[in-house]
mmCIF file of C-alpha atoms in Angstrom:
data_model
loop_
_atom_site.group_PDB
_atom_site.id
_atom_site.type_symbol
_atom_site.label_atom_id
_atom_site.label_comp_id
_atom_site.label_asym_id
_atom_site.label_seq_id
_atom_site.Cartn_x
_atom_site.Cartn_y
_atom_site.Cartn_z
ATOM 1 C CA TRP A 1 -10.109 -75.177 27.743
ATOM 2 C CA LEU A 2 -8.878 -76.427 31.580
ATOM 3 C CA LYS A 3 -8.446 -73.544 33.883
ATOM 4 C CA ARG A 4 -4.611 -74.543 35.888
ATOM 5 C CA PRO A 5 -3.871 -73.122 39.122
ATOM 6 C CA LEU A 6 -1.030 -70.606 38.312
ATOM 7 C CA ARG A 7 2.635 -71.648 39.373
ATOM 8 C CA PRO A 8 5.824 -70.105 38.986
ATOM 9 C CA LYS A 9 8.134 -71.497 36.301
ATOM 10 C CA HIS A 10 11.257 -71.136 38.033
ATOM 11 C CA ARG A 11 12.162 -71.122 41.811
ATOM 12 C CA ARG A 12 13.406 -67.896 41.672
ATOM 13 C CA CYS A 13 9.999 -66.797 40.936
ATOM 14 C CA ARG A 14 8.611 -68.366 44.177
ATOM 15 C CA ALA A 15 11.769 -66.975 46.467
ATOM 16 C CA ALA A 16 10.775 -63.583 44.885
ATOM 17 C CA ARG A 17 7.474 -63.606 46.093
ATOM 18 C CA ARG A 18 8.338 -64.512 49.672
ATOM 19 C CA PRO A 19 8.610 -61.654 52.467
ATOM 20 C CA PRO A 20 11.895 -60.143 53.181
ATOM 21 C CA GLN A 21 13.554 -61.900 56.259
ATOM 22 C CA PRO A 22 13.937 -59.817 59.333
ATOM 23 C CA HIS A 23 17.897 -59.085 60.035
ATOM 24 C CA SER A 24 19.863 -57.231 62.475
ATOM 25 C CA GLY A 25 21.564 -54.443 60.900
ATOM 26 C CA ALA A 26 25.357 -54.776 61.661
ATOM 27 C CA MET A 27 25.453 -58.484 61.057
ATOM 28 C CA GLY A 28 24.058 -58.082 57.326
ATOM 29 C CA LYS A 29 23.245 -61.470 55.171
ATOM 30 C CA LYS A 30 23.531 -64.592 56.512
ATOM 31 C CA SER A 31 25.897 -67.239 54.644
ATOM 32 C CA TYR A 32 25.470 -70.825 55.172
ATOM 33 C CA GLN A 33 27.906 -71.690 52.345
ATOM 34 C CA ASN A 34 31.144 -73.749 53.549
ATOM 35 C CA TYR A 35 33.157 -72.559 50.576
ATOM 36 C CA GLY A 36 34.507 -69.872 48.976
ATOM 37 C CA LYS A 37 36.276 -69.187 45.461
ATOM 38 C CA THR A 38 38.604 -71.384 44.136
ATOM 39 C CA PHE A 39 39.983 -69.694 41.157
ATOM 40 C CA ARG A 40 40.084 -66.210 39.463
ATOM 41 C CA LYS A 41 39.469 -65.713 35.754
ATOM 42 C CA PRO A 42 41.497 -63.383 33.744
ATOM 43 C CA LYS A 43 40.888 -60.015 33.308
ATOM 44 C CA ARG A 44 41.743 -60.154 29.852
ATOM 45 C CA PRO A 45 40.207 -63.215 28.322
ATOM 46 C CA PHE A 46 42.014 -63.123 24.662
ATOM 47 C CA GLU A 47 45.553 -62.049 25.524
ATOM 48 C CA LYS A 48 47.845 -64.008 23.249
ATOM 49 C CA GLU A 49 50.820 -64.385 25.528
ATOM 50 C CA ARG A 50 48.948 -65.696 28.195
ATOM 51 C CA LEU A 51 46.916 -68.134 26.437
ATOM 52 C CA ASP A 52 49.814 -69.509 24.767
ATOM 53 C CA SER A 53 52.021 -69.690 28.233
ATOM 54 C CA GLU A 54 48.487 -71.584 29.689
ATOM 55 C CA MET A 55 48.257 -74.191 26.646
ATOM 56 C CA LYS A 56 52.066 -74.676 27.064
ATOM 57 C CA ILE A 57 51.753 -75.367 30.949
ATOM 58 C CA ILE A 58 48.447 -77.382 30.126
ATOM 59 C CA GLY A 59 50.458 -79.508 27.643
ATOM 60 C CA GLU A 60 53.595 -79.985 29.951
ATOM 61 C CA TYR A 61 51.768 -80.948 33.083
ATOM 62 C CA GLY A 62 48.681 -82.688 31.429
ATOM 63 C CA LEU A 63 46.217 -80.386 33.129
ATOM 64 C CA LYS A 64 42.420 -80.926 32.323
ATOM 65 C CA ASN A 65 41.394 -77.633 31.414
ATOM 66 C CA LYS A 66 42.716 -73.860 32.407
ATOM 67 C CA ARG A 67 40.344 -73.489 35.408
ATOM 68 C CA GLU A 68 43.231 -75.763 36.917
ATOM 69 C CA VAL A 69 45.719 -73.361 35.996
ATOM 70 C CA TRP A 70 43.739 -70.339 37.238
ATOM 71 C CA ARG A 71 43.124 -72.134 40.146
ATOM 72 C CA VAL A 72 46.968 -72.725 41.251
ATOM 73 C CA ASN A 73 47.474 -68.892 40.200
ATOM 74 C CA TYR A 74 44.844 -67.825 42.569
ATOM 75 C CA ALA A 75 46.206 -69.705 45.381
ATOM 76 C CA LEU A 76 49.291 -68.648 44.648
ATOM 77 C CA ALA A 77 48.470 -65.096 44.658
ATOM 78 C CA LYS A 78 46.536 -65.665 47.986
ATOM 79 C CA ILE A 79 49.887 -66.932 49.671
ATOM 80 C CA ARG A 80 51.727 -64.260 48.240
ATOM 81 C CA THR A 81 49.387 -61.504 49.874
ATOM 82 C CA ALA A 82 49.526 -63.067 53.183
ATOM 83 C CA ALA A 83 53.363 -63.047 52.922
ATOM 84 C CA ARG A 84 53.367 -59.673 51.988
ATOM 85 C CA THR A 85 51.154 -58.404 54.964
ATOM 86 C CA LEU A 86 53.142 -60.625 57.588
ATOM 87 C CA LEU A 87 56.426 -58.750 56.448
ATOM 88 C CA THR A 88 54.959 -55.696 57.067
ATOM 89 C CA LEU A 89 54.460 -56.554 60.616
ATOM 90 C CA ASP A 90 57.240 -55.940 63.306
ATOM 91 C CA GLU A 91 59.634 -58.805 63.678
ATOM 92 C CA LYS A 92 58.329 -59.099 67.182
ATOM 93 C CA SER A 93 54.409 -59.286 67.174
ATOM 94 C CA GLU A 94 52.727 -62.563 67.842
ATOM 95 C CA GLN A 95 51.129 -62.787 64.677
ATOM 96 C CA ARG A 96 54.189 -62.791 62.535
ATOM 97 C CA MET A 97 55.668 -65.446 64.768
ATOM 98 C CA PHE A 98 52.639 -67.639 64.480
ATOM 99 C CA GLN A 99 51.635 -67.399 61.068
ATOM 100 C CA GLY A 100 55.024 -67.029 59.193
#
């Protein structure tokens, strides 16, 4: 029986054995990703009315999958929340004048 050197099966194992990196307390964990969330899954996965309406939208506009529907809904929700926060600001505030 040949003795092989012990190797981790996954990359995750190798990273788990790495010593923790020093970091400044206030900054937190660094992220080098230049992208964020693009869609949000529905909270109730098997709601009949929502499933039917999504299938109708997919058929009407020729979308590839439901993730494309969720992506547009997420983008619209972000725009709506931004508009809501801008409307709460004073009409003369700089932020409201330049952003909306």
